[in-house]
Tab-separated table of C-alpha atoms in Angstrom:
chain	number	residue	atom	x	y	z
A	11	MET	CA	-106.350	-125.243	-44.742
A	12	PRO	CA	-105.589	-124.115	-48.253
A	13	LYS	CA	-102.004	-123.632	-49.134
A	14	ILE	CA	-101.364	-120.413	-51.233
A	15	LEU	CA	-98.325	-120.265	-53.372
A	16	ILE	CA	-96.897	-116.949	-54.436
A	17	VAL	CA	-94.272	-117.088	-57.072
A	18	GLY	CA	-92.237	-114.084	-57.047
A	19	GLY	CA	-91.653	-111.432	-54.106
A	20	GLY	CA	-91.439	-108.408	-55.925
A	21	TYR	CA	-94.052	-105.438	-55.883
A	22	ALA	CA	-97.045	-107.502	-56.599
A	23	GLY	CA	-95.985	-110.663	-54.924
A	24	PHE	CA	-94.908	-108.698	-51.823
A	25	TYR	CA	-98.128	-106.707	-51.501
A	26	THR	CA	-100.279	-109.524	-52.114
A	27	ALA	CA	-98.536	-111.419	-49.340
A	28	TRP	CA	-98.462	-108.208	-47.096
A	29	LYS	CA	-102.287	-107.637	-47.576
A	30	LEU	CA	-103.063	-111.412	-47.003
A	31	GLU	CA	-101.546	-111.257	-43.537
A	32	LYS	CA	-103.871	-108.184	-42.917
A	33	TRP	CA	-107.255	-109.648	-44.063
A	34	LEU	CA	-106.891	-113.382	-43.687
A	35	ARG	CA	-108.352	-114.883	-40.289
A	36	ALA	CA	-106.212	-117.037	-38.214
A	37	GLY	CA	-106.224	-120.643	-39.763
A	38	GLU	CA	-107.902	-119.469	-43.036
A	39	ALA	CA	-104.978	-120.229	-45.250
A	40	ASP	CA	-101.303	-121.045	-45.226
A	41	VAL	CA	-99.337	-118.432	-47.381
A	42	THR	CA	-95.755	-119.230	-48.973
A	43	VAL	CA	-93.680	-116.905	-50.948
A	44	VAL	CA	-90.852	-118.159	-53.168
A	45	ASP	CA	-88.398	-115.587	-54.742
A	46	PRO	CA	-84.636	-116.081	-55.519
A	47	LEU	CA	-83.965	-113.071	-53.447
A	48	PRO	CA	-84.586	-112.332	-49.915
A	49	TYR	CA	-86.095	-108.852	-50.429
A	50	MET	CA	-88.459	-106.702	-52.710
A	51	THR	CA	-86.663	-104.036	-54.532
A	52	TYR	CA	-88.227	-100.623	-54.851
A	53	GLN	CA	-87.328	-100.229	-58.573
A	54	PRO	CA	-88.208	-96.411	-58.947
A	55	PHE	CA	-85.282	-95.706	-56.621
A	56	LEU	CA	-82.638	-97.562	-58.592
A	57	PRO	CA	-81.538	-94.328	-60.507
A	58	GLU	CA	-80.837	-92.400	-57.393
A	59	VAL	CA	-79.159	-95.415	-55.906
A	60	ALA	CA	-76.788	-95.358	-58.823
A	61	ALA	CA	-76.220	-91.780	-58.269
A	62	GLY	CA	-75.380	-92.062	-54.824
A	63	SER	CA	-78.563	-90.346	-53.524
A	64	ILE	CA	-79.873	-93.345	-51.766
A	65	GLU	CA	-78.349	-96.031	-49.544
A	66	PRO	CA	-78.740	-99.301	-51.350
A	67	ARG	CA	-80.162	-101.182	-48.685
A	68	HIS	CA	-82.751	-98.696	-47.917
A	69	SER	CA	-84.360	-99.100	-51.339
A	70	VAL	CA	-85.049	-102.944	-50.562
A	71	VAL	CA	-87.614	-104.419	-48.355
A	72	ALA	CA	-86.574	-107.590	-46.513
A	73	HIS	CA	-89.130	-110.326	-46.966
A	74	ARG	CA	-88.542	-111.808	-43.405
A	75	ARG	CA	-88.777	-108.716	-41.545
A	76	HIS	CA	-92.075	-107.432	-42.799
A	77	LEU	CA	-93.834	-110.758	-43.809
A	78	LYS	CA	-94.259	-112.143	-40.223
A	79	LYS	CA	-97.021	-114.604	-40.906
A	80	THR	CA	-95.780	-115.927	-44.364
A	81	ASN	CA	-93.660	-118.738	-44.966
A	82	ILE	CA	-90.594	-117.394	-47.081
A	83	ILE	CA	-88.435	-119.804	-49.353
A	84	THR	CA	-85.466	-118.203	-50.872
A	85	ALA	CA	-85.331	-120.311	-54.315
A	86	LYS	CA	-86.544	-120.387	-57.831
A	87	VAL	CA	-89.792	-121.783	-59.116
A	88	THR	CA	-88.595	-123.705	-62.226
A	89	GLY	CA	-91.775	-125.359	-63.029
A	90	ILE	CA	-95.655	-125.058	-62.598
A	91	ASP	CA	-97.868	-127.955	-63.075
A	92	HIS	CA	-101.165	-126.439	-62.291
A	93	ALA	CA	-102.939	-129.661	-63.589
A	94	SER	CA	-101.619	-131.626	-60.655
A	95	LYS	CA	-101.159	-128.227	-58.394
A	96	GLN	CA	-97.605	-128.826	-58.082
A	97	ALA	CA	-94.619	-126.427	-58.390
A	98	THR	CA	-90.914	-127.390	-58.807
A	99	ILE	CA	-88.731	-125.403	-56.493
A	100	THR	CA	-84.999	-125.168	-57.359
A	101	PRO	CA	-83.170	-124.071	-54.250
A	102	PRO	CA	-79.378	-122.483	-54.479
A	103	VAL	CA	-78.133	-125.420	-52.563
A	104	GLY	CA	-79.505	-128.923	-52.693
A	105	GLU	CA	-81.785	-130.821	-55.264
A	106	PRO	CA	-85.094	-129.417	-56.666
A	107	TYR	CA	-88.255	-130.626	-54.982
A	108	THR	CA	-92.074	-130.453	-55.597
A	109	PHE	CA	-94.299	-128.122	-53.711
A	110	ASP	CA	-97.903	-129.086	-53.461
A	111	TYR	CA	-100.290	-126.022	-53.393
A	112	ASP	CA	-104.085	-125.372	-53.676
A	113	ILE	CA	-103.871	-121.785	-55.139
A	114	VAL	CA	-101.155	-120.310	-57.188
A	115	VAL	CA	-100.296	-116.615	-57.595
A	116	VAL	CA	-97.881	-115.810	-60.289
A	117	THR	CA	-95.995	-112.457	-59.827
A	118	ALA	CA	-92.534	-113.311	-60.764
A	119	GLY	CA	-92.139	-109.823	-62.621
A	120	ALA	CA	-89.926	-109.134	-65.642
A	121	VAL	CA	-86.389	-108.981	-66.883
A	122	SER	CA	-84.341	-106.640	-69.246
A	123	ARG	CA	-85.378	-107.414	-72.932
A	124	THR	CA	-82.253	-106.929	-75.289
A	125	PHE	CA	-81.793	-107.490	-78.920
A	126	PRO	CA	-79.079	-109.436	-80.626
A	127	ILE	CA	-76.752	-106.279	-81.102
A	128	PRO	CA	-73.099	-107.339	-81.275
A	129	GLY	CA	-71.443	-106.528	-77.954
A	130	VAL	CA	-74.444	-105.812	-75.830
A	131	ALA	CA	-74.580	-109.049	-74.123
A	132	ASP	CA	-70.886	-108.964	-73.115
A	133	GLU	CA	-70.552	-105.132	-72.346
A	134	ALA	CA	-73.888	-103.574	-71.336
A	135	ILE	CA	-75.503	-103.637	-67.682
A	136	GLY	CA	-79.370	-103.476	-66.985
A	137	LEU	CA	-81.184	-101.508	-64.424
A	138	LYS	CA	-83.601	-103.963	-63.053
A	139	THR	CA	-81.925	-105.146	-59.662
A	140	ILE	CA	-80.305	-103.357	-56.823
A	141	GLU	CA	-77.036	-105.019	-57.530
A	142	GLU	CA	-76.837	-103.602	-61.137
A	143	ALA	CA	-77.489	-100.039	-59.646
A	144	VAL	CA	-74.687	-100.586	-57.089
A	145	ALA	CA	-72.377	-101.788	-59.886
A	146	ILE	CA	-73.006	-98.655	-61.985
A	147	ARG	CA	-72.421	-96.274	-58.979
A	148	ASN	CA	-69.212	-98.143	-58.309
A	149	ARG	CA	-68.168	-98.057	-61.940
A	150	VAL	CA	-68.612	-94.302	-62.225
A	151	LEU	CA	-66.672	-93.601	-59.036
A	152	THR	CA	-63.759	-96.056	-60.222
A	153	ASN	CA	-63.409	-94.432	-63.473
A	154	PHE	CA	-63.154	-90.978	-62.158
A	155	ASP	CA	-60.502	-92.422	-59.870
A	156	LYS	CA	-58.774	-93.822	-62.829
A	157	ALA	CA	-59.182	-90.927	-65.076
A	158	ALA	CA	-57.680	-88.509	-62.535
A	159	GLY	CA	-54.184	-90.119	-62.842
A	160	LEU	CA	-54.183	-89.914	-66.662
A	161	GLN	CA	-53.319	-87.382	-69.133
A	162	ALA	CA	-55.802	-86.213	-71.604
A	163	GLY	CA	-56.334	-88.690	-74.412
A	164	PRO	CA	-58.278	-91.556	-75.709
A	165	GLU	CA	-58.085	-93.694	-72.591
A	166	ARG	CA	-59.339	-90.955	-70.230
A	167	ASP	CA	-62.122	-90.039	-72.725
A	168	ARG	CA	-63.224	-93.685	-72.689
A	169	LEU	CA	-63.259	-93.738	-68.880
A	170	LEU	CA	-65.404	-90.696	-68.636
A	171	THR	CA	-67.929	-91.395	-71.479
A	172	PHE	CA	-71.226	-92.887	-70.217
A	173	VAL	CA	-73.910	-94.351	-72.460
A	174	VAL	CA	-77.653	-95.103	-71.747
A	175	ILE	CA	-79.736	-97.139	-74.307
A	176	GLY	CA	-83.503	-96.279	-74.041
A	177	GLY	CA	-85.356	-93.012	-73.717
A	178	GLY	CA	-88.210	-94.170	-71.519
A	179	PHE	CA	-88.597	-93.158	-68.036
A	180	ALA	CA	-86.005	-95.462	-66.710
A	181	GLY	CA	-83.509	-94.551	-69.298
A	182	ILE	CA	-84.064	-90.727	-68.842
A	183	GLU	CA	-83.974	-90.907	-65.102
A	184	ILE	CA	-80.847	-92.920	-64.776
A	185	PHE	CA	-79.054	-90.834	-67.574
A	186	ALA	CA	-80.069	-87.436	-65.702
A	187	GLU	CA	-79.164	-88.848	-62.384
A	188	LEU	CA	-75.650	-89.908	-63.606
A	189	ARG	CA	-75.200	-86.614	-65.355
A	190	SER	CA	-76.035	-84.774	-61.977
A	191	PHE	CA	-73.721	-87.239	-60.089
A	192	ALA	CA	-70.716	-86.645	-62.520
A	193	SER	CA	-71.225	-82.861	-62.281
A	194	ALA	CA	-70.922	-83.052	-58.526
A	195	LEU	CA	-68.078	-85.344	-58.623
A	196	ILE	CA	-65.697	-82.717	-60.471
A	197	LYS	CA	-65.598	-80.594	-57.559
A	198	SER	CA	-63.674	-83.574	-55.832
A	199	TYR	CA	-61.359	-84.003	-58.741
A	200	PRO	CA	-59.278	-80.970	-59.633
A	201	GLU	CA	-57.519	-82.994	-62.140
A	202	LEU	CA	-60.604	-83.272	-64.227
A	203	SER	CA	-62.967	-80.681	-65.730
A	204	PHE	CA	-66.721	-80.683	-66.579
A	205	GLU	CA	-65.682	-80.892	-70.461
A	206	ASP	CA	-63.924	-84.118	-69.809
A	207	THR	CA	-67.079	-85.898	-69.191
A	208	HIS	CA	-69.373	-87.152	-71.987
A	209	PHE	CA	-72.998	-88.303	-71.703
A	210	HIS	CA	-74.918	-89.861	-74.472
A	211	LEU	CA	-78.360	-91.434	-74.574
A	212	ILE	CA	-79.537	-93.587	-77.632
A	213	GLU	CA	-83.168	-93.568	-78.530
A	214	ALA	CA	-84.674	-95.383	-81.646
A	215	MET	CA	-87.834	-93.355	-81.549
A	216	GLY	CA	-88.178	-89.638	-82.475
A	217	ARG	CA	-89.044	-88.619	-78.993
A	218	ILE	CA	-88.380	-89.450	-75.338
A	219	MET	CA	-90.621	-90.154	-72.328
A	220	PRO	CA	-93.972	-91.127	-74.206
A	221	GLU	CA	-95.682	-91.030	-70.768
A	222	VAL	CA	-95.588	-87.157	-70.786
A	223	SER	CA	-96.669	-84.622	-73.271
A	224	LEU	CA	-94.471	-83.658	-76.200
A	225	PRO	CA	-93.834	-80.214	-74.843
A	226	THR	CA	-92.637	-81.557	-71.525
A	227	SER	CA	-90.360	-84.015	-73.285
A	228	HIS	CA	-88.909	-81.083	-75.140
A	229	TRP	CA	-88.228	-79.239	-72.026
A	230	VAL	CA	-86.268	-82.318	-70.576
A	231	LEU	CA	-84.181	-82.482	-73.765
A	232	LYS	CA	-83.346	-78.787	-73.422
A	233	ASN	CA	-82.489	-79.039	-69.673
A	234	LEU	CA	-80.268	-82.055	-70.565
A	235	ALA	CA	-78.542	-80.159	-73.314
A	236	GLN	CA	-77.967	-77.415	-70.979
A	237	ARG	CA	-76.199	-79.699	-68.522
A	238	GLY	CA	-73.943	-81.053	-71.098
A	239	ALA	CA	-75.842	-84.406	-71.837
A	240	GLU	CA	-76.464	-85.340	-75.474
A	241	VAL	CA	-79.495	-87.331	-76.683
A	242	HIS	CA	-79.620	-89.169	-79.956
A	243	LEU	CA	-83.090	-89.543	-81.382
A	244	ASP	CA	-84.030	-91.622	-84.219
A	245	THR	CA	-80.803	-93.543	-83.700
A	246	GLN	CA	-80.093	-97.126	-83.326
A	247	LEU	CA	-77.205	-98.921	-81.600
A	248	THR	CA	-75.601	-101.253	-84.274
A	249	SER	CA	-72.634	-102.435	-82.183
A	250	ALA	CA	-70.835	-102.275	-78.868
A	251	VAL	CA	-68.217	-104.769	-79.252
A	252	GLY	CA	-65.404	-103.980	-76.870
A	253	GLY	CA	-67.084	-100.949	-75.623
A	254	ARG	CA	-66.855	-99.335	-78.874
A	255	ILE	CA	-70.307	-97.639	-79.684
A	256	GLU	CA	-71.313	-97.712	-83.247
A	257	LEU	CA	-74.573	-95.796	-84.444
A	258	SER	CA	-76.913	-95.901	-87.283
A	259	THR	CA	-75.979	-92.316	-88.004
A	260	GLY	CA	-72.435	-93.386	-88.560
A	261	GLU	CA	-71.171	-92.030	-85.408
A	262	SER	CA	-68.855	-94.012	-83.034
A	263	PHE	CA	-66.986	-93.654	-79.968
A	264	GLU	CA	-65.720	-95.743	-77.162
A	265	THR	CA	-67.024	-96.114	-73.456
A	266	ASP	CA	-66.631	-98.017	-70.283
A	267	LEU	CA	-70.196	-98.042	-69.254
A	268	ILE	CA	-73.260	-98.963	-71.032
A	269	VAL	CA	-76.609	-99.070	-69.349
A	270	TRP	CA	-79.502	-100.825	-71.157
A	271	THR	CA	-82.907	-99.752	-70.343
A	272	ALA	CA	-84.639	-100.359	-73.875
A	273	GLY	CA	-87.584	-102.413	-72.796
A	274	VAL	CA	-88.549	-105.430	-70.381
A	275	MET	CA	-90.088	-108.915	-70.943
A	276	ALA	CA	-92.124	-111.259	-68.737
A	277	ASN	CA	-89.734	-113.685	-66.640
A	278	PRO	CA	-89.201	-116.473	-69.204
A	279	GLY	CA	-87.733	-118.635	-66.430
A	280	VAL	CA	-91.398	-119.027	-64.869
A	281	VAL	CA	-93.504	-118.498	-67.874
A	282	ARG	CA	-91.626	-121.147	-69.996
A	283	GLY	CA	-92.036	-123.774	-67.247
A	284	SER	CA	-95.578	-123.442	-66.637
A	285	ASP	CA	-98.742	-124.961	-68.144
A	286	LEU	CA	-100.721	-121.829	-67.640
A	287	PRO	CA	-101.996	-119.842	-70.711
A	288	VAL	CA	-99.667	-117.427	-72.286
A	289	GLU	CA	-100.526	-114.785	-74.923
A	290	GLU	CA	-98.385	-113.918	-77.839
A	291	ARG	CA	-95.917	-111.555	-76.424
A	292	GLY	CA	-94.949	-114.276	-73.799
A	293	ARG	CA	-96.884	-112.797	-70.871
A	294	LEU	CA	-99.154	-114.638	-68.602
A	295	GLN	CA	-102.865	-114.330	-69.864
A	296	VAL	CA	-104.789	-112.823	-66.894
A	297	ARG	CA	-108.339	-111.297	-66.897
A	298	ALA	CA	-109.459	-107.991	-65.335
A	299	ASP	CA	-110.449	-109.690	-61.927
A	300	LEU	CA	-106.706	-110.895	-61.983
A	301	ARG	CA	-107.742	-114.686	-62.367
A	302	VAL	CA	-105.569	-116.380	-65.156
A	303	GLY	CA	-107.503	-117.004	-68.326
A	304	THR	CA	-109.399	-115.238	-71.174
A	305	GLU	CA	-112.325	-113.025	-70.860
A	306	ASP	CA	-114.677	-116.035	-71.438
A	307	GLU	CA	-113.102	-118.650	-69.193
A	308	PHE	CA	-110.781	-118.604	-66.170
A	309	VAL	CA	-108.515	-121.254	-64.788
A	310	PRO	CA	-109.694	-122.107	-61.250
A	311	ASP	CA	-107.192	-121.347	-58.529
A	312	ALA	CA	-104.629	-119.660	-60.547
A	313	TRP	CA	-103.963	-115.739	-60.133
A	314	GLY	CA	-101.549	-113.336	-61.518
A	315	ALA	CA	-100.351	-109.857	-61.354
A	316	GLY	CA	-97.443	-107.392	-62.011
A	317	ASP	CA	-95.119	-107.168	-65.052
A	318	ILE	CA	-95.172	-110.916	-65.987
A	319	THR	CA	-98.885	-110.649	-66.886
A	320	ALA	CA	-101.001	-109.213	-69.558
A	321	ILE	CA	-103.950	-107.502	-67.843
A	322	PRO	CA	-106.729	-105.602	-69.694
A	323	ASP	CA	-106.445	-102.013	-68.711
A	324	LEU	CA	-110.277	-100.965	-68.389
A	325	SER	CA	-109.518	-97.538	-68.076
A	326	GLY	CA	-108.654	-97.165	-71.675
A	327	GLY	CA	-105.044	-95.669	-71.164
A	328	GLY	CA	-103.072	-99.003	-71.474
A	329	VAL	CA	-100.726	-99.713	-74.561
A	330	GLY	CA	-102.340	-102.136	-76.713
A	331	GLY	CA	-105.188	-102.373	-74.308
A	332	TYR	CA	-103.307	-103.677	-71.375
A	333	CYS	CA	-101.723	-102.356	-68.347
A	334	VAL	CA	-98.080	-101.201	-68.952
A	335	PRO	CA	-95.476	-102.728	-66.742
A	336	ASN	CA	-94.829	-100.289	-63.962
A	337	ALA	CA	-94.818	-99.961	-60.187
A	338	GLN	CA	-98.054	-98.016	-59.955
A	339	HIS	CA	-100.043	-100.989	-61.441
A	340	ALA	CA	-98.059	-103.828	-59.648
A	341	VAL	CA	-98.596	-102.277	-56.361
A	342	ARG	CA	-102.366	-101.803	-56.693
A	343	GLN	CA	-102.804	-105.205	-58.526
A	344	GLY	CA	-101.182	-106.938	-55.518
A	345	LYS	CA	-103.515	-105.144	-53.018
A	346	LEU	CA	-106.564	-106.022	-55.062
A	347	LEU	CA	-105.397	-109.594	-55.731
A	348	ALA	CA	-105.148	-110.130	-51.845
A	349	LYS	CA	-108.769	-108.904	-51.479
A	350	ASN	CA	-109.977	-111.088	-54.456
A	351	ILE	CA	-108.370	-114.292	-53.045
A	352	VAL	CA	-109.892	-113.668	-49.672
A	353	ALA	CA	-113.427	-112.907	-51.254
A	354	VAL	CA	-113.394	-116.204	-53.277
A	355	LEU	CA	-112.121	-118.038	-50.206
A	356	ARG	CA	-115.169	-116.776	-48.433
A	357	GLY	CA	-117.607	-117.769	-51.331
A	358	GLU	CA	-117.736	-114.115	-52.630
A	359	GLY	CA	-117.022	-112.781	-56.108
A	360	PRO	CA	-113.761	-111.004	-57.147
A	361	LYS	CA	-113.596	-107.227	-58.330
A	362	GLU	CA	-112.106	-105.992	-61.407
A	363	TYR	CA	-108.999	-104.172	-61.612
A	364	VAL	CA	-109.574	-100.673	-62.826
A	365	HIS	CA	-106.908	-97.866	-62.299
A	366	LYS	CA	-106.629	-94.696	-64.149
A	367	ASN	CA	-103.242	-93.168	-64.281
A	368	MET	CA	-103.246	-89.796	-62.333
A	369	GLY	CA	-99.886	-88.600	-63.718
A	370	ALA	CA	-96.389	-89.309	-64.028
A	371	VAL	CA	-93.244	-88.092	-62.174
A	372	ALA	CA	-89.634	-88.347	-62.773
A	373	GLY	CA	-86.454	-87.141	-61.016
A	374	LEU	CA	-83.765	-85.957	-63.287
A	375	GLY	CA	-81.049	-85.407	-60.657
A	376	ILE	CA	-80.919	-83.101	-57.598
A	377	GLY	CA	-83.200	-80.204	-58.127
A	378	TYR	CA	-84.618	-81.072	-61.402
A	379	GLY	CA	-87.817	-83.166	-62.180
A	380	VAL	CA	-90.907	-83.170	-64.362
A	381	PHE	CA	-94.656	-83.845	-63.591
A	382	GLN	CA	-97.397	-84.539	-65.897
A	383	SER	CA	-101.134	-85.230	-65.082
A	384	GLY	CA	-103.375	-84.612	-68.125
A	385	ARG	CA	-102.568	-81.083	-69.483
A	386	LEU	CA	-100.727	-79.936	-66.251
A	387	ALA	CA	-97.147	-80.191	-66.524
A	388	ILE	CA	-94.812	-78.987	-63.764
A	389	THR	CA	-90.976	-78.944	-64.489
A	390	GLY	CA	-87.784	-78.023	-62.350
A	391	LEU	CA	-87.471	-77.902	-58.541
A	392	PRO	CA	-91.155	-78.062	-57.672
A	393	ALA	CA	-91.425	-81.400	-59.777
A	394	TRP	CA	-88.421	-82.903	-58.058
A	395	PHE	CA	-90.002	-82.174	-54.644
A	396	ALA	CA	-93.168	-83.974	-56.014
A	397	HIS	CA	-90.932	-86.886	-57.184
A	398	ARG	CA	-89.327	-87.445	-53.906
A	399	GLY	CA	-92.520	-86.874	-51.793
A	400	TYR	CA	-94.440	-89.452	-53.958
A	401	HIS	CA	-92.022	-92.101	-54.002
A	402	GLY	CA	-90.972	-91.482	-50.327
A	403	LEU	CA	-94.409	-92.056	-49.158
A	404	ALA	CA	-95.133	-95.051	-51.739
A	405	MET	CA	-92.065	-97.075	-50.152
A	406	PRO	CA	-93.670	-99.936	-48.290
A	407	SER	CA	-93.576	-99.779	-44.305
A	408	TRP	CA	-92.797	-96.708	-42.300
A	409	GLU	CA	-89.420	-98.182	-41.228
A	410	ARG	CA	-88.282	-98.073	-44.907
A	411	LYS	CA	-89.869	-94.644	-45.425
A	412	LEU	CA	-87.909	-93.300	-42.517
A	413	ARG	CA	-84.714	-94.721	-43.617
A	414	VAL	CA	-84.926	-93.355	-47.178
A	415	ILE	CA	-86.090	-89.875	-45.982
A	416	TRP	CA	-83.353	-89.707	-43.219
A	417	GLY	CA	-80.861	-90.380	-45.991
A	418	TRP	CA	-82.115	-87.636	-48.070
A	419	VAL	CA	-81.655	-85.389	-45.131
A	420	ASN	CA	-78.336	-86.260	-44.365
A	421	ASN	CA	-77.129	-85.862	-48.046
A	422	PHE	CA	-78.682	-82.397	-48.046
A	423	PHE	CA	-76.516	-81.291	-45.290
A	424	LEU	CA	-73.448	-83.629	-45.706
A	425	GLY	CA	-73.347	-84.402	-49.452
A	426	ARG	CA	-73.396	-87.606	-51.277
A	427	ASP	CA	-70.867	-90.325	-50.323
A	428	ILE	CA	-68.447	-90.755	-53.049
A	429	ALA	CA	-66.518	-93.717	-51.993
A	430	SER	CA	-66.207	-96.510	-54.567
A	431	LEU	CA	-66.687	-100.112	-53.183
A	432	ALA	CA	-66.025	-101.821	-56.422
A	433	ALA	CA	-63.682	-104.245	-54.640
A	434	VAL	CA	-66.595	-105.879	-52.847
A	435	GLU	CA	-67.308	-107.834	-56.152
A	436	GLN	CA	-64.024	-109.639	-55.183
A	437	PRO	CA	-63.921	-109.426	-51.541
A	438	ARG	CA	-61.242	-112.173	-50.950
A	439	ALA	CA	-58.638	-110.451	-53.404
A	440	ALA	CA	-56.725	-108.447	-50.685
A	441	PHE	CA	-56.825	-111.739	-48.401
A	442	GLU	CA	-55.553	-113.790	-51.013
A	443	GLU	CA	-52.853	-111.688	-52.115
A	444	PHE	CA	-50.800	-111.966	-49.003
A	445	ALA	CA	-52.276	-115.201	-47.342
A	446	SER	CA	-49.339	-117.915	-46.527
A	447	ARG	CA	-49.590	-121.117	-48.271
A	448	PRO	CA	-47.717	-124.432	-47.616
A	449	LYS	CA	-44.646	-124.842	-49.567
A	450	PRO	CA	-45.047	-127.683	-52.189
A	451	THR	CA	-43.856	-130.950	-51.176
A	452	VAL	CA	-40.884	-132.498	-52.752
A	453	GLU	CA	-41.129	-136.108	-53.761
A	454	ALA	CA	-37.863	-138.117	-54.107
A	455	ALA	CA	-37.203	-140.516	-56.978
A	456	PRO	CA	-36.915	-144.230	-56.119
A	457	VAL	CA	-33.556	-145.386	-55.237
A	458	GLN	CA	-31.680	-147.250	-58.218
A	459	LYS	CA	-28.946	-149.805	-57.249
A	460	ALA	CA	-25.946	-150.398	-59.446
A	461	PRO	CA	-25.731	-153.702	-61.360
A	462	ALA	CA	-23.694	-156.102	-59.552
A	463	LYS	CA	-20.259	-157.028	-60.937
A	464	ALA	CA	-18.932	-160.402	-61.641
A	465	PRO	CA	-16.327	-161.704	-59.004
A	466	VAL	CA	-12.573	-160.860	-59.869
A	467	ARG	CA	-10.527	-164.074	-60.119
A	468	ARG	CA	-6.896	-163.741	-59.661
A	469	LYS	CA	-4.154	-165.958	-60.566
A	470	ALA	CA	-2.503	-168.108	-58.005
A	471	GLY	CA	0.778	-166.074	-56.388
A	472	SER	CA	-0.462	-162.837	-57.921
A	473	ALA	CA	-1.077	-159.758	-55.825
A	474	ALA	CA	-4.553	-159.370	-54.719
A	475	ALA	CA	-6.494	-156.749	-56.891
A	476	PRO	CA	-8.347	-154.013	-55.098
A	477	VAL	CA	-11.876	-154.697	-54.800
A	478	GLU	CA	-14.431	-151.890	-55.497
A	479	PRO	CA	-16.913	-151.300	-52.685
A	480	LYS	CA	-20.560	-151.492	-53.667
A	481	VAL	CA	-22.115	-148.007	-53.896
A	482	ALA	CA	-25.848	-147.188	-53.974
A	483	VAL	CA	-26.530	-144.582	-56.421
A	484	GLU	CA	-29.509	-142.346	-55.696
A	485	THR	CA	-30.976	-139.779	-57.768
A	486	VAL	CA	-32.595	-136.947	-55.966
A	487	ALA	CA	-35.293	-134.853	-57.680
A	488	ALA	CA	-34.344	-130.900	-58.011
A	489	SER	CA	-36.464	-128.871	-55.539
C-alpha cells in the first residue's frame, strides 16, 4: 500500500487529506499529515478574531477531529530527500527521525515576509496565525485598560495609537476591524473619547487593495477617513525602533502596536531543506496539473499546492502568470490535488488547475464591507453581509460553520466580549507570586580547634598556677 506524506496541514494540506479520505478506497493508500500545529487556521477570519467578533477556537479546524482516516503527526518536516523518498521529521520532544514515503505532497504554506527595517523584527507582529490575532486583540484591550487610568499626555497617546503596515486585503481588513473594535470600546471607557484613539495605515504604493477597482478602493479610503482612520499612501516605514514610527515623509509618532501585513513568502523551513526544484522567488516549482516540475518535465511522485508553490494561472488573472497566494486558490487546489493523486494511482491522467476569480469580498468592521466582481461593485452593509455569508459557508465542516455563525448571532444580541486575556501568555505568574518555597539551608563552617599550649612548669614550693581549660572555638555562619 503506497504511503502518501502531506507536508503541512493548512488549507491545501487539510483539503487534500480530507478529500483523499472521501475518494480513496479502503487499503488503496496510507495517508500521513505532518504539521507543527494540530489544527488548520481559517485565515480570512483572523481580522474578526483580532476584533473580538469570532471566538479564536471557532476559526481553527482540529486535524484529529475531522481527519478520521489520516495519520496525524504534530511535528516539523525539516528535510525532504525525494531522491531517496525520505523526509526528516523533527518532533517538539525527542530526536529527529526519517520517514519513508512513496508520494510526497508539499503544502507547507507561507510566512510573513519582512524587510530589514530597524525595529520591525523587535516590535511588530504578523497576522498569519491564530495566536497572533489573539495577541493583537489582547493588546488593544489591555492598552485601553491602561490608558483609562492615565491623564492626557504622550504615554496615553502611545497606548491608543495603532499602526498597520501594508494596504492589501489583509492589511485593510485588520485595520478597519480594529477601528470598528476601538470605536465600540469607547462606550465602555468613559475616561476616554473617540478623539483619543489614533489609527495609521502605511502603504508604499499609491493605492490600496489592488484586487478591487480604483473607484472601490477610493470608497474604502473615504469610509476609513470618516471613521477616524488615516491612510498614508506612497509612504514607507523607515524605522520602528522602540515603537517610534518614522516615515519616509518625515512624520513620526509613537505606538504600542504595529501589525505587519506587507507580504508573504514561501515557508523557508521546508523549501530550503528539500531537493525539489525551486523558482527564483523561493517557491516550489509546480505545474498546472499540480505535479512538481516544469511545463516540459515533472518530478515523479511529488506534488504541491497552496502558498508555498508557484502554479501557473491558466485563467490569465494571476500576478506574473502565477496563482496569487490566497485561500480561494489553496482550497480549490487541495481538492483537485486529491483527485489527481487518486487518478494517477488508478492509472489515469491528472487534470490541470484552472480557476477564474469570480470576485473579491472584504469585511471592514461591523456593518461595512466591499464586494467586487468584474465591473460590479457593492459597498456598505450589503457587502458586509456578502462577506460573512461567503466565509461562513466556506469554513470547512458543518460543525465549524455552526460554531462561527452561532457566535455571530450571540454577538448581535449580546455584543462583543471585551475581556482581555493577556495574562494567558504567562499563566504561572499569579501562582508563582504567592507560592511558598522552602527556606534556604544554612551551612555551618567547620569547627576550628585552638592551638595546643605548652605545659606550664612551676618551681618547687611555689603556689600552683591556675590552669586554663581547653575551649573549642566554633565559628557559626550568619543566617
